mmCIF file of C-alpha atoms in Angstrom:
data_model
loop_
_atom_site.group_PDB
_atom_site.id
_atom_site.type_symbol
_atom_site.label_atom_id
_atom_site.label_comp_id
_atom_site.label_asym_id
_atom_site.label_seq_id
_atom_site.Cartn_x
_atom_site.Cartn_y
_atom_site.Cartn_z
ATOM 1 C CA ALA A 1 6.049 -67.606 -42.385
ATOM 2 C CA SER A 2 3.640 -70.067 -40.702
ATOM 3 C CA GLU A 3 2.658 -67.457 -37.844
ATOM 4 C CA LEU A 4 3.200 -63.705 -37.453
ATOM 5 C CA LEU A 5 3.976 -62.183 -34.123
ATOM 6 C CA GLY A 6 3.726 -58.562 -32.804
ATOM 7 C CA ILE A 7 5.617 -57.097 -29.555
ATOM 8 C CA SER A 8 2.461 -55.433 -28.460
ATOM 9 C CA ALA A 9 -1.156 -55.394 -29.461
ATOM 10 C CA ASP A 10 -0.684 -51.985 -31.324
ATOM 11 C CA VAL A 11 2.071 -53.522 -33.472
ATOM 12 C CA SER A 12 -0.013 -56.885 -33.943
ATOM 13 C CA SER A 13 -2.814 -54.715 -35.162
ATOM 14 C CA ARG A 14 -0.918 -52.762 -37.497
ATOM 15 C CA LEU A 15 0.834 -55.861 -38.833
ATOM 16 C CA SER A 16 -2.619 -57.474 -39.337
ATOM 17 C CA LEU A 17 -3.930 -54.597 -41.410
ATOM 18 C CA GLN A 18 -1.044 -54.550 -43.611
ATOM 19 C CA THR A 19 -0.983 -58.382 -44.171
ATOM 20 C CA GLY A 20 -4.445 -59.298 -43.843
ATOM 21 C CA ARG A 21 -3.392 -62.204 -41.551
ATOM 22 C CA ASP A 22 -3.889 -62.958 -37.856
ATOM 23 C CA VAL A 23 -1.225 -61.944 -35.556
ATOM 24 C CA LYS A 24 -0.445 -63.094 -32.244
ATOM 25 C CA THR A 25 1.106 -60.826 -29.557
ATOM 26 C CA ILE A 26 3.943 -61.655 -27.390
ATOM 27 C CA LEU A 27 4.998 -59.117 -24.762
ATOM 28 C CA SER A 28 8.691 -60.035 -24.250
ATOM 29 C CA SER A 29 11.199 -57.453 -25.129
ATOM 30 C CA CYS A 30 12.580 -56.590 -21.525
ATOM 31 C CA THR A 31 16.263 -57.167 -20.706
ATOM 32 C CA LEU A 32 16.881 -58.204 -17.288
ATOM 33 C CA HIS A 33 18.935 -55.633 -15.692
ATOM 34 C CA TRP A 34 21.035 -55.798 -12.469
ATOM 35 C CA ALA A 35 22.116 -52.399 -11.057
ATOM 36 C CA ASP A 36 25.363 -52.304 -9.546
ATOM 37 C CA SER A 37 24.561 -50.162 -6.270
ATOM 38 C CA LYS A 38 27.949 -48.651 -6.271
ATOM 39 C CA LYS A 39 27.738 -47.224 -9.744
ATOM 40 C CA THR A 40 23.873 -46.221 -9.028
ATOM 41 C CA SER A 41 25.030 -44.388 -5.807
ATOM 42 C CA ALA A 42 27.868 -42.625 -7.827
ATOM 43 C CA ILE A 43 25.541 -41.458 -10.521
ATOM 44 C CA ARG A 44 23.090 -40.459 -8.016
ATOM 45 C CA GLU A 45 25.711 -38.481 -6.005
ATOM 46 C CA ASN A 46 26.589 -36.496 -9.147
ATOM 47 C CA PHE A 47 23.061 -35.182 -9.460
ATOM 48 C CA GLY A 48 22.702 -33.948 -5.813
ATOM 49 C CA GLN A 49 19.570 -34.451 -3.374
ATOM 50 C CA GLY A 50 16.661 -33.145 -5.827
ATOM 51 C CA PRO A 51 14.396 -35.438 -7.646
ATOM 52 C CA LEU A 52 15.950 -36.925 -10.755
ATOM 53 C CA ILE A 53 13.767 -37.317 -13.757
ATOM 54 C CA GLY A 54 15.386 -39.498 -16.533
ATOM 55 C CA HIS A 55 14.948 -40.674 -20.050
ATOM 56 C CA VAL A 56 16.782 -43.657 -21.861
ATOM 57 C CA GLY A 57 16.483 -43.755 -25.720
ATOM 58 C CA VAL A 58 18.008 -42.777 -28.804
ATOM 59 C CA LEU A 59 18.179 -39.017 -29.138
ATOM 60 C CA HIS A 60 15.640 -38.931 -32.080
ATOM 61 C CA ASP A 61 12.832 -36.405 -31.156
ATOM 62 C CA CYS A 62 10.321 -37.332 -34.087
ATOM 63 C CA HIS A 63 10.156 -40.605 -32.617
ATOM 64 C CA LYS A 64 11.138 -40.494 -28.785
ATOM 65 C CA GLY A 65 9.701 -37.074 -28.149
ATOM 66 C CA GLN A 66 12.683 -35.794 -25.848
ATOM 67 C CA SER A 67 12.095 -32.137 -26.824
ATOM 68 C CA VAL A 68 8.505 -32.463 -24.905
ATOM 69 C CA LEU A 69 10.298 -33.631 -21.818
ATOM 70 C CA ILE A 70 12.693 -30.798 -22.034
ATOM 71 C CA ASN A 71 10.321 -28.255 -22.721
ATOM 72 C CA ALA A 72 8.198 -29.563 -19.686
ATOM 73 C CA PHE A 73 11.365 -29.449 -17.552
ATOM 74 C CA HIS A 74 12.034 -26.093 -18.308
ATOM 75 C CA LYS A 75 8.427 -25.132 -16.559
ATOM 76 C CA LEU A 76 8.881 -27.527 -13.908
ATOM 77 C CA VAL A 77 11.966 -26.024 -12.453
ATOM 78 C CA ALA A 78 9.871 -22.872 -11.781
ATOM 79 C CA ILE A 79 8.127 -24.853 -9.103
ATOM 80 C CA CYS A 80 10.797 -27.323 -8.262
ATOM 81 C CA PRO A 81 14.213 -25.757 -8.594
ATOM 82 C CA GLU A 82 16.154 -28.866 -7.332
ATOM 83 C CA ALA A 83 14.798 -30.992 -9.968
ATOM 84 C CA ARG A 84 17.243 -32.598 -12.356
ATOM 85 C CA LEU A 85 16.624 -34.163 -15.980
ATOM 86 C CA LEU A 86 18.930 -36.805 -17.356
ATOM 87 C CA LEU A 87 18.903 -38.026 -20.975
ATOM 88 C CA VAL A 88 20.808 -41.193 -21.486
ATOM 89 C CA GLY A 89 21.382 -42.154 -24.986
ATOM 90 C CA ASP A 90 22.818 -40.694 -28.309
ATOM 91 C CA GLY A 91 21.647 -39.961 -31.754
ATOM 92 C CA PRO A 92 20.934 -37.784 -34.643
ATOM 93 C CA ASP A 93 18.994 -35.049 -32.739
ATOM 94 C CA ARG A 94 21.595 -34.595 -29.797
ATOM 95 C CA ALA A 95 22.855 -30.992 -31.005
ATOM 96 C CA HIS A 96 19.188 -29.876 -31.573
ATOM 97 C CA LEU A 97 18.111 -31.131 -27.985
ATOM 98 C CA GLU A 98 21.186 -29.625 -26.454
ATOM 99 C CA ARG A 99 20.316 -26.353 -28.167
ATOM 100 C CA LEU A 100 16.800 -26.790 -26.775
ATOM 101 C CA ALA A 101 18.345 -27.335 -23.260
ATOM 102 C CA GLY A 102 20.109 -24.142 -23.597
ATOM 103 C CA ASP A 103 22.220 -23.204 -20.677
ATOM 104 C CA GLU A 104 20.056 -25.087 -18.120
ATOM 105 C CA ARG A 105 22.696 -26.742 -15.899
ATOM 106 C CA ARG A 106 20.021 -28.990 -14.284
ATOM 107 C CA ILE A 107 19.720 -30.947 -17.640
ATOM 108 C CA SER A 108 22.413 -33.341 -18.446
ATOM 109 C CA PHE A 109 23.099 -35.586 -21.440
ATOM 110 C CA ALA A 110 24.964 -38.658 -20.545
ATOM 111 C CA GLY A 111 25.430 -40.056 -23.957
ATOM 112 C CA PHE A 112 25.337 -43.607 -25.021
ATOM 113 C CA GLN A 113 25.660 -46.081 -22.077
ATOM 114 C CA HIS A 114 26.398 -49.859 -22.576
ATOM 115 C CA ASP A 115 24.977 -50.686 -19.245
ATOM 116 C CA VAL A 116 22.003 -48.453 -18.473
ATOM 117 C CA ALA A 117 20.532 -50.326 -15.437
ATOM 118 C CA PRO A 118 22.578 -47.963 -12.973
ATOM 119 C CA TRP A 119 21.481 -45.054 -14.761
ATOM 120 C CA ILE A 120 17.793 -46.124 -14.655
ATOM 121 C CA ALA A 121 18.123 -47.335 -11.083
ATOM 122 C CA ALA A 122 19.391 -43.680 -10.050
ATOM 123 C CA MET A 123 16.168 -42.041 -11.372
ATOM 124 C CA ASP A 124 13.373 -40.880 -9.192
ATOM 125 C CA VAL A 125 11.082 -40.935 -12.251
ATOM 126 C CA PHE A 126 11.536 -42.585 -15.734
ATOM 127 C CA ALA A 127 9.887 -40.265 -18.273
ATOM 128 C CA PHE A 128 9.218 -41.603 -21.688
ATOM 129 C CA PRO A 129 7.291 -38.901 -23.869
ATOM 130 C CA SER A 130 7.372 -41.112 -27.296
ATOM 131 C CA ARG A 131 5.271 -39.816 -30.132
ATOM 132 C CA GLU A 132 5.097 -43.285 -31.378
ATOM 133 C CA GLU A 133 6.272 -46.556 -29.906
ATOM 134 C CA GLY A 134 5.593 -50.243 -30.694
ATOM 135 C CA LEU A 135 6.213 -51.400 -27.153
ATOM 136 C CA GLY A 136 8.828 -49.315 -25.238
ATOM 137 C CA SER A 137 11.489 -51.938 -24.089
ATOM 138 C CA SER A 138 13.270 -49.241 -21.709
ATOM 139 C CA VAL A 139 9.844 -48.686 -20.027
ATOM 140 C CA LEU A 140 9.980 -52.482 -19.302
ATOM 141 C CA ASP A 141 13.502 -51.994 -17.880
ATOM 142 C CA ALA A 142 12.396 -49.145 -15.736
ATOM 143 C CA MET A 143 9.563 -51.136 -14.295
ATOM 144 C CA ALA A 144 11.653 -54.096 -13.688
ATOM 145 C CA LEU A 145 14.081 -51.913 -11.766
ATOM 146 C CA GLY A 146 11.317 -50.413 -9.572
ATOM 147 C CA VAL A 147 11.454 -46.941 -11.091
ATOM 148 C CA PRO A 148 8.115 -45.133 -11.321
ATOM 149 C CA VAL A 149 7.182 -44.504 -14.807
ATOM 150 C CA VAL A 150 5.452 -41.450 -16.814
ATOM 151 C CA ALA A 151 4.883 -42.424 -20.323
ATOM 152 C CA SER A 152 2.950 -40.997 -23.280
ATOM 153 C CA ALA A 153 -0.149 -42.786 -24.249
ATOM 154 C CA VAL A 154 0.757 -44.238 -27.678
ATOM 155 C CA GLY A 155 1.463 -47.417 -29.384
ATOM 156 C CA GLY A 156 2.072 -50.173 -27.112
ATOM 157 C CA LEU A 157 2.715 -48.189 -23.891
ATOM 158 C CA PRO A 158 -0.890 -48.117 -22.656
ATOM 159 C CA GLU A 159 -0.719 -51.830 -22.831
ATOM 160 C CA LEU A 160 2.483 -51.798 -20.530
ATOM 161 C CA ILE A 161 1.203 -49.261 -18.210
ATOM 162 C CA GLY A 162 -2.382 -50.258 -18.030
ATOM 163 C CA ALA A 163 -5.130 -48.169 -16.699
ATOM 164 C CA GLU A 164 -2.858 -46.128 -14.419
ATOM 165 C CA GLU A 165 -2.032 -49.252 -12.834
ATOM 166 C CA ARG A 166 1.891 -49.479 -13.284
ATOM 167 C CA GLY A 167 2.470 -45.782 -14.056
ATOM 168 C CA LEU A 168 0.989 -42.697 -15.368
ATOM 169 C CA LEU A 169 0.073 -42.048 -19.027
ATOM 170 C CA ILE A 170 0.024 -38.630 -20.659
ATOM 171 C CA ASP A 171 -0.922 -36.968 -23.918
ATOM 172 C CA ASN A 172 1.892 -35.065 -25.685
#
């Protein structure tokens, strides 16, 4: 290859260390989504009036950190009982995460969705507690749809969020 490209400064840095070569960074992994307002309204109606916190991603806890989100949600409902948690996606850890959710009716698993835009648009907050992340394209999707983002400060996520400019960064 005549040039090496990374999808974030974090990925470019790691690739440069591995190869000993200069790596350029191109932030361009956002899928342009248009959210159908009828679908968004129907999803929103299904979850009631309370704040809807959501996540989109493969259910793979050692990478995406959904257990962190579920554990935090269990604490949140003590002070905000009308809150709801929505996890969109499927993956190898779904059964484990469902067990962690227990009988909490305010946590929903929507499974894999071909069109995530109305699901994201229905959210009041997009939560992304990844343990590692090269870029976080679903964070870009949420930002493009105007949904506030709370994400972990790992990998390329601080680059997307900035110094609390475009969302909130947390430590897991």
